[in-house]
Coordinates of C-alpha atoms in Angstrom, one line a residue:
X21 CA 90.7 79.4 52.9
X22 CA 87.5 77.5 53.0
X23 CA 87.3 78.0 56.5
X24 CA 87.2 81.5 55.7
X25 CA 84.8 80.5 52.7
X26 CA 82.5 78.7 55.2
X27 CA 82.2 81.2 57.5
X28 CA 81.9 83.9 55.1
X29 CA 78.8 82.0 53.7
X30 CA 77.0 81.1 57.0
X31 CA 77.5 85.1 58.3
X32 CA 75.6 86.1 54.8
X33 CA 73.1 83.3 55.4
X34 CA 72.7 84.7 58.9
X35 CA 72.1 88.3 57.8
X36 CA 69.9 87.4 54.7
X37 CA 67.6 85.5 57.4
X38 CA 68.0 88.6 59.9
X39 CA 66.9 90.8 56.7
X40 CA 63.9 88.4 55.8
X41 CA 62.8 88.2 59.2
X42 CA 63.0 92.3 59.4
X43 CA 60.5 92.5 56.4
X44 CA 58.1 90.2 57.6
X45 CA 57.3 92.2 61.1
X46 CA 57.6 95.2 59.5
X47 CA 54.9 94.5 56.8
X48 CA 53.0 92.7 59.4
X49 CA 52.9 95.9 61.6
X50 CA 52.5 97.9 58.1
X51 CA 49.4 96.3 57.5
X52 CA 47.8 96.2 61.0
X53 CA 48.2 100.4 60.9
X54 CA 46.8 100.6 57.4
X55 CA 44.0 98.3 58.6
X56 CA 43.5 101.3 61.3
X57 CA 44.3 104.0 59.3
X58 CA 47.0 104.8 61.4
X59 CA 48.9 106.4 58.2
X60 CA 51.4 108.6 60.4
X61 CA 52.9 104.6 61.4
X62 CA 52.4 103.0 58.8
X63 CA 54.1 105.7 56.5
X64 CA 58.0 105.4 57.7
X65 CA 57.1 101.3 57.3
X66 CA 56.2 101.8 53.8
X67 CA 59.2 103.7 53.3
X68 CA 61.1 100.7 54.7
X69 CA 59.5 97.8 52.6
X70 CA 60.1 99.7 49.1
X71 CA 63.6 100.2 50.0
X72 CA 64.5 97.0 51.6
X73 CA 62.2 94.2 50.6
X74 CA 60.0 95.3 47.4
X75 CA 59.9 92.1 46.1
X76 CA 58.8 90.5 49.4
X77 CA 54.4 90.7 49.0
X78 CA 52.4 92.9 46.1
X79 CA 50.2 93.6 49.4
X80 CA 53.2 96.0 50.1
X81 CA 51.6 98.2 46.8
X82 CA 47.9 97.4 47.9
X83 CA 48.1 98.7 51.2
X84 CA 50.8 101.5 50.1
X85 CA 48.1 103.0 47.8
X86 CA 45.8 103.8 50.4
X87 CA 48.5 105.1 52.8
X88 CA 49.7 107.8 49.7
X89 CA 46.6 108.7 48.5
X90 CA 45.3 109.9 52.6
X91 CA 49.0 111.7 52.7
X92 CA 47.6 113.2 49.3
X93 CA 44.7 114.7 50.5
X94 CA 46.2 116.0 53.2
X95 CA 49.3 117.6 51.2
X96 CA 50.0 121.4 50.5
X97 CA 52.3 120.2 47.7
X98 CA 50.0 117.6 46.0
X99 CA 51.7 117.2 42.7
X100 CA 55.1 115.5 44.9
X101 CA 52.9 113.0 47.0
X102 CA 50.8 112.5 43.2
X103 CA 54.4 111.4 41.9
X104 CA 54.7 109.6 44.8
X105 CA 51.8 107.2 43.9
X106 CA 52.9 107.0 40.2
X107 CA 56.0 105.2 41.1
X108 CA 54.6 102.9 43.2
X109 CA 52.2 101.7 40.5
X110 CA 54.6 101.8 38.6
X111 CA 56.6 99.6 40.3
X112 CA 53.6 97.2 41.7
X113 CA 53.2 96.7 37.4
X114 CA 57.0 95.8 37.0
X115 CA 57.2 93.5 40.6
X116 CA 53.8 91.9 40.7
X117 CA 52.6 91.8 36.7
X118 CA 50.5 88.6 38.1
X119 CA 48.7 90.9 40.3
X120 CA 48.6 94.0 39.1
X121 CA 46.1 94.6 35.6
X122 CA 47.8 97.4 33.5
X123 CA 43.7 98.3 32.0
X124 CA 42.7 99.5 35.8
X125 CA 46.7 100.9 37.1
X126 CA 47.8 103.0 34.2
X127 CA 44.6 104.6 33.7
X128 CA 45.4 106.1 37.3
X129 CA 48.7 106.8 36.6
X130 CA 46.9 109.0 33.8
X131 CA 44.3 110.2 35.8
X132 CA 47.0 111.1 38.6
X133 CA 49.1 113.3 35.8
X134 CA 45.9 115.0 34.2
X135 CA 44.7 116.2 37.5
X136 CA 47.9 117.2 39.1
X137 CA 49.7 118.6 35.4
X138 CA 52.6 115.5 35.3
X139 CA 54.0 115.3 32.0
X140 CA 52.6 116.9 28.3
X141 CA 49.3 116.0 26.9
X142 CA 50.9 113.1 25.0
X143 CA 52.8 111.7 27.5
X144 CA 49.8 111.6 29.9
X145 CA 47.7 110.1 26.9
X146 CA 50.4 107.6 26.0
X147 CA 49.4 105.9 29.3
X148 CA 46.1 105.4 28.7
X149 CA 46.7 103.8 24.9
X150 CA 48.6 101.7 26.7
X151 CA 46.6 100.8 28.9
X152 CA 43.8 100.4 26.0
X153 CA 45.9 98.4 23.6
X154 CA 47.5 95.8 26.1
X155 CA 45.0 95.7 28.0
X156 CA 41.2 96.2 26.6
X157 CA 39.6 93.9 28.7
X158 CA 40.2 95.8 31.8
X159 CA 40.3 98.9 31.3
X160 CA 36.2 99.7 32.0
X161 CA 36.5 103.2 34.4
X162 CA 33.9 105.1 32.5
X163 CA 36.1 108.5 33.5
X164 CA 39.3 106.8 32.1
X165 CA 38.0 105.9 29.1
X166 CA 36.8 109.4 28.6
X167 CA 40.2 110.8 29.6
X168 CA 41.7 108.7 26.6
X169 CA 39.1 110.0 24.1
X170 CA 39.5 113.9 25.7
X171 CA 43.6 114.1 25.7
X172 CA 43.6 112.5 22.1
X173 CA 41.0 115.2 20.7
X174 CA 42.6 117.9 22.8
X175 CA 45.9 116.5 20.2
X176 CA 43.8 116.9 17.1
X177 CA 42.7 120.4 17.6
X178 CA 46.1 121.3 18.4
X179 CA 46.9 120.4 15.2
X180 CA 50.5 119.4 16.0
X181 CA 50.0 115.2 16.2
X182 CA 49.3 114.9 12.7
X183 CA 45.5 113.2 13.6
X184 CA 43.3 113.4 10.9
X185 CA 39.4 114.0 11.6
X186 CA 39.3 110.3 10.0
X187 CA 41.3 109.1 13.0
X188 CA 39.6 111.0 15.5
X189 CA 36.0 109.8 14.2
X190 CA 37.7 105.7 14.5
X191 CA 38.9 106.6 17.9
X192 CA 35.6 107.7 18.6
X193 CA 33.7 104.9 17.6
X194 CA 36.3 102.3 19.1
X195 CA 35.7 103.8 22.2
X196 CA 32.1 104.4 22.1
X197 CA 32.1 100.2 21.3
X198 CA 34.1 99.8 24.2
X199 CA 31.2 101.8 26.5
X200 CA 28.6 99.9 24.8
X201 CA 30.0 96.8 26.0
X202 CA 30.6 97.7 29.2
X203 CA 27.2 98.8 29.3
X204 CA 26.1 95.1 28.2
X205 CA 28.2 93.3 30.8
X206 CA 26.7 95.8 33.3
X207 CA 23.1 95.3 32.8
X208 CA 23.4 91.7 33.8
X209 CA 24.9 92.3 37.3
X210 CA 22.6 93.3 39.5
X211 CA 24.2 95.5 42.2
X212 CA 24.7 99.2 43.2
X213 CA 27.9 99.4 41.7
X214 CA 26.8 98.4 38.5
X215 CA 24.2 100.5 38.2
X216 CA 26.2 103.9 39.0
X217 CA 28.9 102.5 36.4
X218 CA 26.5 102.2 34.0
X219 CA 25.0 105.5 34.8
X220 CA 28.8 107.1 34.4
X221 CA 28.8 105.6 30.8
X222 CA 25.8 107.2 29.8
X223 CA 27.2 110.4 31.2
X224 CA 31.1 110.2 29.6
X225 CA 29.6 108.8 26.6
X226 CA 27.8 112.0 26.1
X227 CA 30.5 114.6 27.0
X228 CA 32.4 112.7 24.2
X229 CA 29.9 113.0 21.7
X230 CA 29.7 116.8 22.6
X231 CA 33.3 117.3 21.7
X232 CA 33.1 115.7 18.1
X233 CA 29.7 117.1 17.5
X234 CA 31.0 120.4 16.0
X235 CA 33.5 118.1 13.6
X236 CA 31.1 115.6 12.5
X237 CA 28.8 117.7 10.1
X238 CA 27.5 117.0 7.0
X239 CA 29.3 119.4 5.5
X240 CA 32.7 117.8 6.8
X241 CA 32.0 114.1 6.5
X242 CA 30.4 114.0 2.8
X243 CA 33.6 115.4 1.4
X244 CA 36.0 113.4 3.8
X245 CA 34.0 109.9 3.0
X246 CA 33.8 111.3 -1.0
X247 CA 37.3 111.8 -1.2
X248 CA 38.2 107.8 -0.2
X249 CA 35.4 106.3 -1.1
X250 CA 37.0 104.9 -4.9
X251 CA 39.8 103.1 -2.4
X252 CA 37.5 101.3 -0.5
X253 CA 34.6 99.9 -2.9
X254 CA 35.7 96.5 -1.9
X255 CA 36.6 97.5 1.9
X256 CA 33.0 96.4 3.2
X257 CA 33.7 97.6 7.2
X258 CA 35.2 101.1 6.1
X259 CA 32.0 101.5 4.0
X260 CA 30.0 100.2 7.0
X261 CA 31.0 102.5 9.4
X262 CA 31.3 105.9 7.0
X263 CA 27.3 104.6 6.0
X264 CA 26.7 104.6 10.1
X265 CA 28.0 108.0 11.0
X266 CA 26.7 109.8 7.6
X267 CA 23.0 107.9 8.9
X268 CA 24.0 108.9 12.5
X269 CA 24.7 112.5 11.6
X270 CA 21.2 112.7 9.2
X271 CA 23.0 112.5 6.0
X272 CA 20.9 109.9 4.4
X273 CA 19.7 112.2 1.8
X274 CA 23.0 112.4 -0.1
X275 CA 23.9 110.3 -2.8
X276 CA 27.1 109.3 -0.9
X277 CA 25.0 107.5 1.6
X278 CA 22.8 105.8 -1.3
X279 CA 26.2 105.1 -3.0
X280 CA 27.6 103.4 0.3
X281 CA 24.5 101.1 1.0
X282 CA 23.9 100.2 -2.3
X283 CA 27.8 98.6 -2.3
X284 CA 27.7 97.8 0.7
X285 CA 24.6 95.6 -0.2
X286 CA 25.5 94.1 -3.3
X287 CA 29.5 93.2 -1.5
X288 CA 27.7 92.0 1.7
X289 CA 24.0 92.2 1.8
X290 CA 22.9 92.4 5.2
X291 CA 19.5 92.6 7.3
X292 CA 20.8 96.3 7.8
X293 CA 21.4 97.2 4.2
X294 CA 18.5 95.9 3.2
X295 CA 16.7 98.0 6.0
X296 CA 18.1 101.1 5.0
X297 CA 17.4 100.5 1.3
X298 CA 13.9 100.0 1.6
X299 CA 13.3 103.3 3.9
X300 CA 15.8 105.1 1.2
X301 CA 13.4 104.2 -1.8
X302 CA 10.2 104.7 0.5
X303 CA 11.8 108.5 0.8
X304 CA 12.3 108.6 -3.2
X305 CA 8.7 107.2 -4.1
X306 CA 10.5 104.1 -5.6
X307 CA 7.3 102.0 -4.4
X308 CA 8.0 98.8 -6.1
X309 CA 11.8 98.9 -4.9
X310 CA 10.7 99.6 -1.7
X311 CA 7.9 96.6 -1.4
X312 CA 11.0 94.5 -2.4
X313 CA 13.6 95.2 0.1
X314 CA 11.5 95.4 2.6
X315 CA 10.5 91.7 2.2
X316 CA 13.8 90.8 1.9
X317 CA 14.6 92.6 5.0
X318 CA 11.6 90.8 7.2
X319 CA 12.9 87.5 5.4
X320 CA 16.4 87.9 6.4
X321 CA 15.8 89.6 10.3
X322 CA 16.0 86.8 12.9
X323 CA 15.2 89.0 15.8
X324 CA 11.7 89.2 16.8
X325 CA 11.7 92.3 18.8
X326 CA 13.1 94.0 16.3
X327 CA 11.1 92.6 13.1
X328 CA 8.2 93.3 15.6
X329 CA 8.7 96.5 15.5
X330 CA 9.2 97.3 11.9
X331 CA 5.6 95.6 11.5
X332 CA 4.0 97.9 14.1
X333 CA 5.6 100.8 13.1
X334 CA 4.3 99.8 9.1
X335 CA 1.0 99.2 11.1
X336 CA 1.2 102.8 12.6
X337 CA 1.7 104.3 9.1
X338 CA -1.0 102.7 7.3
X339 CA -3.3 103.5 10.2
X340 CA -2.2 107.4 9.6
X341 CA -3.4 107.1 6.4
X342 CA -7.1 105.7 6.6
X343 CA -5.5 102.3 5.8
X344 CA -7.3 99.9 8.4
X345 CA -7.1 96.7 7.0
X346 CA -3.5 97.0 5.8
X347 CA -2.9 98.6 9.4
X348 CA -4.1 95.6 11.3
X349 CA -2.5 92.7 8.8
X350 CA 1.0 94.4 9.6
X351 CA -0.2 94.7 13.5
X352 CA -1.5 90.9 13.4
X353 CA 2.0 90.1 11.3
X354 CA 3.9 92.0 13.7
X355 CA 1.9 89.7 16.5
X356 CA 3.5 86.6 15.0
X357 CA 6.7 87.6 15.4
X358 CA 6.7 89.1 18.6
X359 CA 3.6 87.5 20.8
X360 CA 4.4 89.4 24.1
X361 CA 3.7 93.1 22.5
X362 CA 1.0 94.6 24.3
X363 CA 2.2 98.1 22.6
X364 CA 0.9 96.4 19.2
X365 CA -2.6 95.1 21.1
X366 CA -3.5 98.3 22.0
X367 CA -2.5 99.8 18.3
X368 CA -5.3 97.1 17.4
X369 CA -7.7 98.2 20.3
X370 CA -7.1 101.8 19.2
X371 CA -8.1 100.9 15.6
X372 CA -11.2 99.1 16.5
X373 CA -12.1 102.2 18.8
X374 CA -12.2 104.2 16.1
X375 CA -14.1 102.2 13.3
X376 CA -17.5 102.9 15.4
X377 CA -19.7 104.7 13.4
X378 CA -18.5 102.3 10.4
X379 CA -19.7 98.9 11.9
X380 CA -23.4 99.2 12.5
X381 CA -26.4 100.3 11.4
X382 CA -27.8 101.2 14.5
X383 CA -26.5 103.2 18.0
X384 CA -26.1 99.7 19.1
X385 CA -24.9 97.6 16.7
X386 CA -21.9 100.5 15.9
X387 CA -21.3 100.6 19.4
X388 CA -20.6 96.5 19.6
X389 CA -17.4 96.8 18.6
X390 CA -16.2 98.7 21.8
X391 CA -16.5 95.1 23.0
X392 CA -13.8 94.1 20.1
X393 CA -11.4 96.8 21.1
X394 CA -11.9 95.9 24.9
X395 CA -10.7 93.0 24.0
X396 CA -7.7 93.5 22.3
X397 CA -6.5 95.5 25.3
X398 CA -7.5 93.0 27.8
X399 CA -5.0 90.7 25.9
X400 CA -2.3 93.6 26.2
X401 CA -2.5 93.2 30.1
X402 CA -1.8 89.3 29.7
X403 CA 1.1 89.7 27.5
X404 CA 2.9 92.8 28.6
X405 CA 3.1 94.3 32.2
X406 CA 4.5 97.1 31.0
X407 CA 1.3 98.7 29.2
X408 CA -1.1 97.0 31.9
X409 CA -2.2 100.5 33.5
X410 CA -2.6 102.1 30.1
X411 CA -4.6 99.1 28.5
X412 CA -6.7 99.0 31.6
X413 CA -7.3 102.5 31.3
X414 CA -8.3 102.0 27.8
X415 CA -10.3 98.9 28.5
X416 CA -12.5 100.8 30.9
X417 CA -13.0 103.6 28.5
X418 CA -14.1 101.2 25.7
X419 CA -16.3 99.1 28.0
X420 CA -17.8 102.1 28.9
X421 CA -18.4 103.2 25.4
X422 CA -19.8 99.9 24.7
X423 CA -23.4 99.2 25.2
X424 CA -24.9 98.9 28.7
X425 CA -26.5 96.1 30.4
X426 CA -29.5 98.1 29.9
X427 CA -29.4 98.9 26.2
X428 CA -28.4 94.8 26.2
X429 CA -31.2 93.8 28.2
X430 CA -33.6 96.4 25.9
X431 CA -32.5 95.0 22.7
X432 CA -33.8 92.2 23.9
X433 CA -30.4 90.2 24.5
X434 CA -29.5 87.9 27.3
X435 CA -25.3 88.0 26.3
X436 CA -23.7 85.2 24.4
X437 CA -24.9 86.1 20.9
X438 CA -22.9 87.1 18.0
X439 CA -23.0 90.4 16.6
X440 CA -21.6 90.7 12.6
X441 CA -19.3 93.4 11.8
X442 CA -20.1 94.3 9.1
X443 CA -17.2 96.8 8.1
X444 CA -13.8 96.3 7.5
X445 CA -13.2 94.7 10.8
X446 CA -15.1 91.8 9.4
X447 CA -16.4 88.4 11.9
X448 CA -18.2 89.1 14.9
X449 CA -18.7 90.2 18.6
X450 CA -20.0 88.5 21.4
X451 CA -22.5 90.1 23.7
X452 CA -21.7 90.3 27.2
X453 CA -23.6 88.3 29.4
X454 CA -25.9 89.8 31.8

């Protein structure tokens, strides 16, 4: 009997190492043909290695996707050779889980059953939140991720999934946040891949805000937000984002939206609450409220470009109004904040330019402070490439405006002297040496 045993044993080692051997050449010579795209060969060996040795090398999966999706393109009946390729993902995520990232497989499985009609609308979307909830981190395909957010709207105006406009406005946003941070991991890789990626974002992340733009109204969101607001006065992020898409959609008139900020401020004031209730009271005439949360805003904002900003755009606004000295202070403020603005150099160059006939009392004494203005966008060129051809366009004009070396050499100057400005400007010009 253990004779029999013995042998028995050694015949089933014998085959098993037969077997193993089999797989080996067979994936071997699988992979050279794949490596040729000789599909015709390598497609009987594929049938082979799934049958007898799936377990044997997840390159089996790798090299078997490119061998189904040729016989796809060349197939009359594409949606059997589609099914085809779902199982073996499929079965490359059940055999090689170490190797095989459910965020970039199930999206194709998805993609695969949208474009060939596998399975209902839920079913195909099921893959993708699955995809999305187990796996967030890699699941980036800016066409997958648009699929998701398409089949689960496609369920809401069905009407039959029991998806509120509430949910569909989350799922927006939770995917929108996913393609802004693909778009931020993007911009710092420098390559050709990246950039068309990135360009697919923008592109996906458009068509989705097209389908929700006919449900996201004013008219639909003020009643939705009204109705839960009282359940979520202490809920600080629901508030936060129903503030964001009532400011997104130009709802900022309604006293919902003053409502929201105004809680969300005094729950968790913020650099952005306090932003939005300064320009809020600046729309009602509430000057005094305004002035005050506007300095707490520029005390709270840590970010210079964007405190920068603010300042030049105050700057702009005084200037609109015939305000030149309050103009420049928030242009100079703006300055301190953000040194490398040339933008706000030439807003100062600009304002200069156009104090001329109230800085002199002669032709060329108003004319000195084309010099001034010169000057300001001279420093624009040092401090900001991105202005330099239109603040040497404007310093030429200016210098040109300015007085000549003959009017300088007439009045009687030889360059180096100081000229008051006596205006609003205030200090002095230097003359040009000849």
């Amino acid at each position: 009997m253990t004779t029999i045993l013995v042998t028995t044993f050694c015949v089933f080692i014998s085959f098993s190492s037969h077997a193993q051997n089999d797989c080996n050449v067979t994936l071997s010579l699988f992979a050279e043909n794949v490596k040729t795209k000789n599909y015709s060969e390598a497609t009987p060996q594929l049938t082979y290695l799934r049958e007898n040795c799936a377990t044997l090398n997840y390159a089996i999966y790798a090299h078997g996707e490119k061998v189904l999706k040729d016989k796809l393109k060349q197939a009359t009946d594409k949606q059997s050779v589609a099914l085809e390729l779902i199982q073996l993902y499929t079965d490359r995520i059940k055999l090689f889980p170490e190797k095989t990232k459910k965020g970039m497989f199930l999206p194709k499985i998805g993609a695969l059953m949208i474009n060939y009609k596998i399975g209902t609308i839920e079913e195909q979307y099921n893959v993708f939140d699955e995809a999305f909830e187990t796996d967030k981190a890699n699941f980036k395909h800016p066409r997958y991720l648009y699929h998701y957010f398409e089949l689960y709207y496609t369920m809401y105006t069905s009407g039959n999934h029991g998806i509120s406009l509430e949910d569909l406005i989350e799922k927006y946003e939770t995917i929108n946040e996913k393609f802004a941070a693909e778009k931020q991991r993007l911009s710092k890789i420098k390559s050709e891949a990246a950039y068309k990626n990135s360009i697919g974002i923008d592109t996906f992340s458009k068509k989705m805000t097209l389908l929700v733009e006919t449900e996201m109204t004013c008219e639909i969101l003020l009643p939705m937000y009204r109705e839960k607001f009282k359940a979520n006065k202490n809920n600080a992020a629901w508030m936060r984002k129903a503030a964001s898409k009532l400011d997104a959609k130009d709802c900022k008139d309604d006293t919902l939206f003053i409502e929201l900020v105004e809680a969300i401020d005094a729950l968790e004031p913020n650099v952005k609450s306090k932003f939005l209730l300064y320009k809020i009271h600046t729309r009602k005439g509430n000057t005094v409220k305004a002035k005050s949360y506007l300095e707490q805003y520029l005390a709270l904002e840590t970010d210079g470009t964007k405190k920068g900003n603010i300042l030049s755009n105050l700057g702009s606004e005084a200037a609109k109004k015939g305000q030149k000295s309050k103009a420049r202070n928030y242009y100079l403020d703006a300055l301190k904040v953000d040194p490398s603005s040339g933008r706000t150099y030439l807003n100062i160059a600009r304002l200069y330019g156009s104090s001329a006939n109230e800085c002199g009392t002669d032709e060329f004494s108003k004319r000195a402070i084309y010099w001034k203005a010169a000057e300001m966008a001279r420093k624009a060129t040092k401090v900001d490439p991105s202005v330099k051809s239109e603040a040497n366009e404007l310093m030429l004009f200016y210098m040109q405006s300015a007085p000549s070396t003959t009017d300088i050499f007439n009045k009687g100057y030889k360059g180096g002297e100081k000229i008051a400005l006596k205006c609003w400007v205030g200090g002095h010009v230097i003359v040009p040496k000849l």
